[in-house]
PDB file of C-alpha atoms in Angstrom:
ATOM      1  CA  SER A   1     129.335  92.104  92.466  1.00  0.00           C
ATOM      2  CA  ASP A   2     126.446  90.529  94.289  1.00  0.00           C
ATOM      3  CA  GLY A   3     125.194  87.048  93.454  1.00  0.00           C
ATOM      4  CA  LYS A   4     122.091  86.281  91.429  1.00  0.00           C
ATOM      5  CA  ILE A   5     119.516  83.581  91.862  1.00  0.00           C
ATOM      6  CA  VAL A   6     118.773  81.104  89.113  1.00  0.00           C
ATOM      7  CA  THR A   7     115.403  79.393  89.698  1.00  0.00           C
ATOM      8  CA  VAL A   8     114.659  76.181  87.740  1.00  0.00           C
ATOM      9  CA  ASN A   9     111.053  74.993  87.640  1.00  0.00           C
ATOM     10  CA  VAL A  10     110.243  71.614  86.125  1.00  0.00           C
ATOM     11  CA  THR A  11     106.831  69.935  85.995  1.00  0.00           C
ATOM     12  CA  THR A  12     107.474  66.267  85.137  1.00  0.00           C
ATOM     13  CA  ASP A  13     105.741  64.156  82.549  1.00  0.00           C
ATOM     14  CA  ASN A  14     104.906  60.404  82.788  1.00  0.00           C
ATOM     15  CA  TYR A  15     108.610  59.535  82.888  1.00  0.00           C
ATOM     16  CA  PRO A  16     110.314  61.950  85.253  1.00  0.00           C
ATOM     17  CA  GLY A  17     113.463  59.827  85.444  1.00  0.00           C
ATOM     18  CA  GLU A  18     114.293  60.681  81.777  1.00  0.00           C
ATOM     19  CA  THR A  19     114.667  64.402  82.579  1.00  0.00           C
ATOM     20  CA  SER A  20     118.088  66.009  83.348  1.00  0.00           C
ATOM     21  CA  TRP A  21     119.634  69.454  82.924  1.00  0.00           C
ATOM     22  CA  ILE A  22     122.908  71.289  83.131  1.00  0.00           C
ATOM     23  CA  LEU A  23     123.733  74.995  83.857  1.00  0.00           C
ATOM     24  CA  THR A  24     127.125  76.108  82.410  1.00  0.00           C
ATOM     25  CA  ASN A  25     128.823  79.438  82.934  1.00  0.00           C
ATOM     26  CA  THR A  26     129.633  80.381  79.288  1.00  0.00           C
ATOM     27  CA  CYS A  27     132.225  82.952  80.409  1.00  0.00           C
ATOM     28  CA  THR A  28     134.363  80.261  82.140  1.00  0.00           C
ATOM     29  CA  SER A  29     132.941  77.049  80.605  1.00  0.00           C
ATOM     30  CA  ALA A  30     132.457  75.831  84.210  1.00  0.00           C
ATOM     31  CA  VAL A  31     129.499  73.528  84.994  1.00  0.00           C
ATOM     32  CA  ILE A  32     127.676  75.424  87.748  1.00  0.00           C
ATOM     33  CA  GLN A  33     124.844  73.036  88.491  1.00  0.00           C
ATOM     34  CA  GLN A  34     123.383  69.863  87.021  1.00  0.00           C
ATOM     35  CA  VAL A  35     120.633  67.435  87.722  1.00  0.00           C
ATOM     36  CA  ASP A  36     121.256  63.893  86.333  1.00  0.00           C
ATOM     37  CA  LYS A  37     118.523  61.622  85.044  1.00  0.00           C
ATOM     38  CA  GLN A  38     116.827  59.542  87.751  1.00  0.00           C
ATOM     39  CA  ALA A  39     118.304  61.918  90.417  1.00  0.00           C
ATOM     40  CA  LEU A  40     115.922  64.757  91.480  1.00  0.00           C
ATOM     41  CA  TYR A  41     112.790  64.154  89.415  1.00  0.00           C
ATOM     42  CA  LYS A  42     111.099  61.019  90.763  1.00  0.00           C
ATOM     43  CA  ALA A  43     107.344  61.663  90.787  1.00  0.00           C
ATOM     44  CA  LYS A  44     105.130  61.874  87.699  1.00  0.00           C
ATOM     45  CA  HIS A  45     103.179  65.098  87.028  1.00  0.00           C
ATOM     46  CA  THR A  46     104.878  66.895  89.855  1.00  0.00           C
ATOM     47  CA  SER A  47     106.204  70.494  90.015  1.00  0.00           C
ATOM     48  CA  TYR A  48     109.759  71.026  91.360  1.00  0.00           C
ATOM     49  CA  SER A  49     111.242  74.379  91.987  1.00  0.00           C
ATOM     50  CA  ASN A  50     114.914  74.886  92.999  1.00  0.00           C
ATOM     51  CA  ASP A  51     117.009  78.057  93.560  1.00  0.00           C
ATOM     52  CA  TYR A  52     120.724  78.258  92.917  1.00  0.00           C
ATOM     53  CA  CYS A  53     123.002  81.173  93.888  1.00  0.00           C
ATOM     54  CA  VAL A  54     125.355  82.135  91.009  1.00  0.00           C
ATOM     55  CA  THR A  55     127.719  84.949  90.118  1.00  0.00           C
ATOM     56  CA  ASP A  56     126.710  87.692  87.676  1.00  0.00           C
ATOM     57  CA  ALA A  57     127.705  86.049  84.326  1.00  0.00           C
ATOM     58  CA  ALA A  58     126.391  84.475  81.133  1.00  0.00           C
ATOM     59  CA  TYR A  59     124.952  80.959  81.315  1.00  0.00           C
ATOM     60  CA  GLU A  60     123.620  78.200  79.135  1.00  0.00           C
ATOM     61  CA  PHE A  61     120.792  76.124  80.459  1.00  0.00           C
ATOM     62  CA  THR A  62     120.237  72.817  78.653  1.00  0.00           C
ATOM     63  CA  ILE A  63     117.421  70.432  79.551  1.00  0.00           C
ATOM     64  CA  THR A  64     117.554  66.915  78.230  1.00  0.00           C
ATOM     65  CA  ASP A  65     115.074  64.024  77.770  1.00  0.00           C
ATOM     66  CA  VAL A  66     116.810  60.709  77.493  1.00  0.00           C
ATOM     67  CA  TRP A  67     114.076  59.038  75.428  1.00  0.00           C
ATOM     68  CA  GLY A  68     114.096  61.953  72.987  1.00  0.00           C
ATOM     69  CA  ASP A  69     110.455  63.017  73.270  1.00  0.00           C
ATOM     70  CA  GLY A  70     110.778  66.086  75.491  1.00  0.00           C
ATOM     71  CA  ILE A  71     108.527  66.515  78.486  1.00  0.00           C
ATOM     72  CA  CYS A  72     105.414  67.508  76.645  1.00  0.00           C
ATOM     73  CA  CYS A  73     102.985  66.442  75.103  1.00  0.00           C
ATOM     74  CA  GLY A  74     103.043  62.744  74.049  1.00  0.00           C
ATOM     75  CA  GLU A  75     103.688  61.392  77.536  1.00  0.00           C
ATOM     76  CA  GLY A  76     102.052  63.957  79.749  1.00  0.00           C
ATOM     77  CA  SER A  77     102.083  67.783  79.971  1.00  0.00           C
ATOM     78  CA  GLY A  78     105.453  68.494  81.468  1.00  0.00           C
ATOM     79  CA  SER A  79     107.098  71.906  81.227  1.00  0.00           C
ATOM     80  CA  TYR A  80     110.079  73.902  82.464  1.00  0.00           C
ATOM     81  CA  SER A  81     110.974  77.468  83.070  1.00  0.00           C
ATOM     82  CA  VAL A  82     114.122  79.298  84.229  1.00  0.00           C
ATOM     83  CA  GLN A  83     114.372  82.639  85.995  1.00  0.00           C
ATOM     84  CA  TYR A  84     117.651  84.601  86.349  1.00  0.00           C
ATOM     85  CA  ASP A  85     117.600  87.354  88.945  1.00  0.00           C
ATOM     86  CA  GLY A  86     113.797  87.237  88.901  1.00  0.00           C
ATOM     87  CA  ALA A  87     113.382  87.612  85.149  1.00  0.00           C
ATOM     88  CA  ALA A  88     112.000  84.741  82.988  1.00  0.00           C
ATOM     89  CA  VAL A  89     114.787  83.617  80.601  1.00  0.00           C
ATOM     90  CA  ALA A  90     113.717  80.212  79.320  1.00  0.00           C
ATOM     91  CA  SER A  91     110.671  78.026  79.107  1.00  0.00           C
ATOM     92  CA  GLY A  92     109.202  75.163  77.173  1.00  0.00           C
ATOM     93  CA  GLY A  93     108.569  71.429  77.269  1.00  0.00           C
ATOM     94  CA  LYS A  94     107.939  70.523  73.622  1.00  0.00           C
ATOM     95  CA  PHE A  95     111.344  69.428  72.322  1.00  0.00           C
ATOM     96  CA  ALA A  96     113.012  66.243  71.151  1.00  0.00           C
ATOM     97  CA  SER A  97     116.276  65.325  72.940  1.00  0.00           C
ATOM     98  CA  SER A  98     117.251  68.717  74.404  1.00  0.00           C
ATOM     99  CA  ASP A  99     116.448  72.426  74.520  1.00  0.00           C
ATOM    100  CA  SER A 100     119.090  75.096  75.302  1.00  0.00           C
ATOM    101  CA  THR A 101     118.944  78.798  76.179  1.00  0.00           C
ATOM    102  CA  VAL A 102     121.736  81.304  76.770  1.00  0.00           C
ATOM    103  CA  PHE A 103     121.185  84.290  79.106  1.00  0.00           C
ATOM    104  CA  GLY A 104     123.104  86.830  81.165  1.00  0.00           C
ATOM    105  CA  SER A 105     126.377  88.505  80.047  1.00  0.00           C
ATOM    106  CA  CYS A 106     130.081  88.160  80.699  1.00  0.00           C
ATOM    107  CA  GLY A 107     130.753  91.833  80.856  1.00  0.00           C
ATOM    108  CA  GLY A 108     129.390  92.440  84.339  1.00  0.00           C
ATOM    109  CA  GLU A 109     129.307  95.936  85.748  1.00  0.00           C
ATOM    110  CA  PRO A 110     132.430  98.124  85.503  1.00  0.00           C
ATOM    111  CA  THR A 111     134.239  98.231  88.825  1.00  0.00           C
ATOM    112  CA  ALA A 112     135.895 101.225  90.385  1.00  0.00           C
ATOM    113  CA  GLY A 113     139.244 100.970  92.126  1.00  0.00           C
ATOM    114  CA  PRO A 114     139.352  99.728  95.698  1.00  0.00           C
ATOM    115  CA  THR A 115     137.858 101.978  98.368  1.00  0.00           C
ATOM    116  CA  PHE A 116     139.061 102.006 101.954  1.00  0.00           C
ATOM    117  CA  MET A 117     136.748 102.727 104.820  1.00  0.00           C
ATOM    118  CA  PRO A 118     138.004 103.874 108.268  1.00  0.00           C
ATOM    119  CA  ASN A 119     137.957 100.948 110.678  1.00  0.00           C
ATOM    120  CA  THR A 120     135.055 101.897 112.950  1.00  0.00           C
ATOM    121  CA  ALA A 121     132.821  99.660 115.101  1.00  0.00           C
ATOM    122  CA  SER A 122     133.589  96.468 113.151  1.00  0.00           C
ATOM    123  CA  PRO A 123     130.747  96.579 110.587  1.00  0.00           C
ATOM    124  CA  THR A 124     129.768  93.315 109.043  1.00  0.00           C
ATOM    125  CA  VAL A 125     128.994  92.546 105.448  1.00  0.00           C
ATOM    126  CA  ASP A 126     126.258  90.035 104.503  1.00  0.00           C
ATOM    127  CA  CYS A 127     128.005  87.537 102.159  1.00  0.00           C
ATOM    128  CA  ALA A 128     125.575  84.669 101.877  1.00  0.00           C
ATOM    129  CA  SER A 129     122.175  84.953 100.269  1.00  0.00           C
ATOM    130  CA  LYS A 130     119.586  84.837 103.062  1.00  0.00           C
ATOM    131  CA  GLY A 131     122.175  86.253 105.523  1.00  0.00           C
ATOM    132  CA  LYS A 132     123.510  83.024 106.861  1.00  0.00           C
ATOM    133  CA  ARG A 133     127.093  84.208 107.381  1.00  0.00           C
ATOM    134  CA  LYS A 134     128.420  87.692 108.006  1.00  0.00           C
ATOM    135  CA  CYS A 135     132.000  88.963 107.363  1.00  0.00           C
ATOM    136  CA  ARG A 136     133.899  91.926 108.819  1.00  0.00           C
ATOM    137  CA  ARG A 137     135.196  92.929 105.420  1.00  0.00           C
ATOM    138  CA  GLU A 138     133.688  92.722 101.941  1.00  0.00           C
ATOM    139  CA  ALA A 139     137.022  91.347 100.635  1.00  0.00           C
ATOM    140  CA  ALA A 140     136.512  88.301 102.870  1.00  0.00           C
ATOM    141  CA  CYS A 141     133.430  87.253 100.902  1.00  0.00           C
ATOM    142  CA  ASN A 142     134.444  84.551  98.396  1.00  0.00           C
ATOM    143  CA  TRP A 143     132.622  82.229  96.067  1.00  0.00           C
ATOM    144  CA  VAL A 144     133.135  78.564  96.982  1.00  0.00           C
ATOM    145  CA  GLY A 145     131.388  75.789  95.156  1.00  0.00           C
ATOM    146  CA  GLY A 146     128.704  78.092  93.935  1.00  0.00           C
ATOM    147  CA  ALA A 147     127.941  79.658  97.327  1.00  0.00           C
ATOM    148  CA  ARG A 148     129.214  82.988  98.611  1.00  0.00           C
ATOM    149  CA  LEU A 149     130.918  82.289 101.947  1.00  0.00           C
ATOM    150  CA  CYS A 150     132.734  84.272 104.529  1.00  0.00           C
ATOM    151  CA  ILE A 151     136.403  83.378 104.462  1.00  0.00           C
ATOM    152  CA  GLU A 152     138.460  85.650 106.817  1.00  0.00           C
ATOM    153  CA  LYS A 153     142.217  85.619 106.168  1.00  0.00           C
TER     154      LYS A 153
END
């Protein structure tokens, strides 16, 4: 199945270095993406938006504030929101140490058996989001480190 985009938007409070988050695939328990404290969020009262390409699955997003006062409203008006495949799935800012949300599903779409196409004029399949890499066969598209890459064998 095609990949989905998870967008994480964070507006920092007075202490941006206290904010971190982790995105876990709950179907496999794998950590898909994480931002450690004092890593990405450096500027006060600043909006950050980052996109991550993920497989179609269920995820848990957990945002954490090291000091335990959230990102709103005692030390500035910070907030966060998460979109999965374009739909809003989590938002907030007023929490203590952490805030978690689960979204998506492990079932995925039912898949039919393999289909074979006649080998014609070498059609290519767009593997990567934004069309960075093309493959000659769909089967050559593989997920590597959270990105869908073309790996011809």
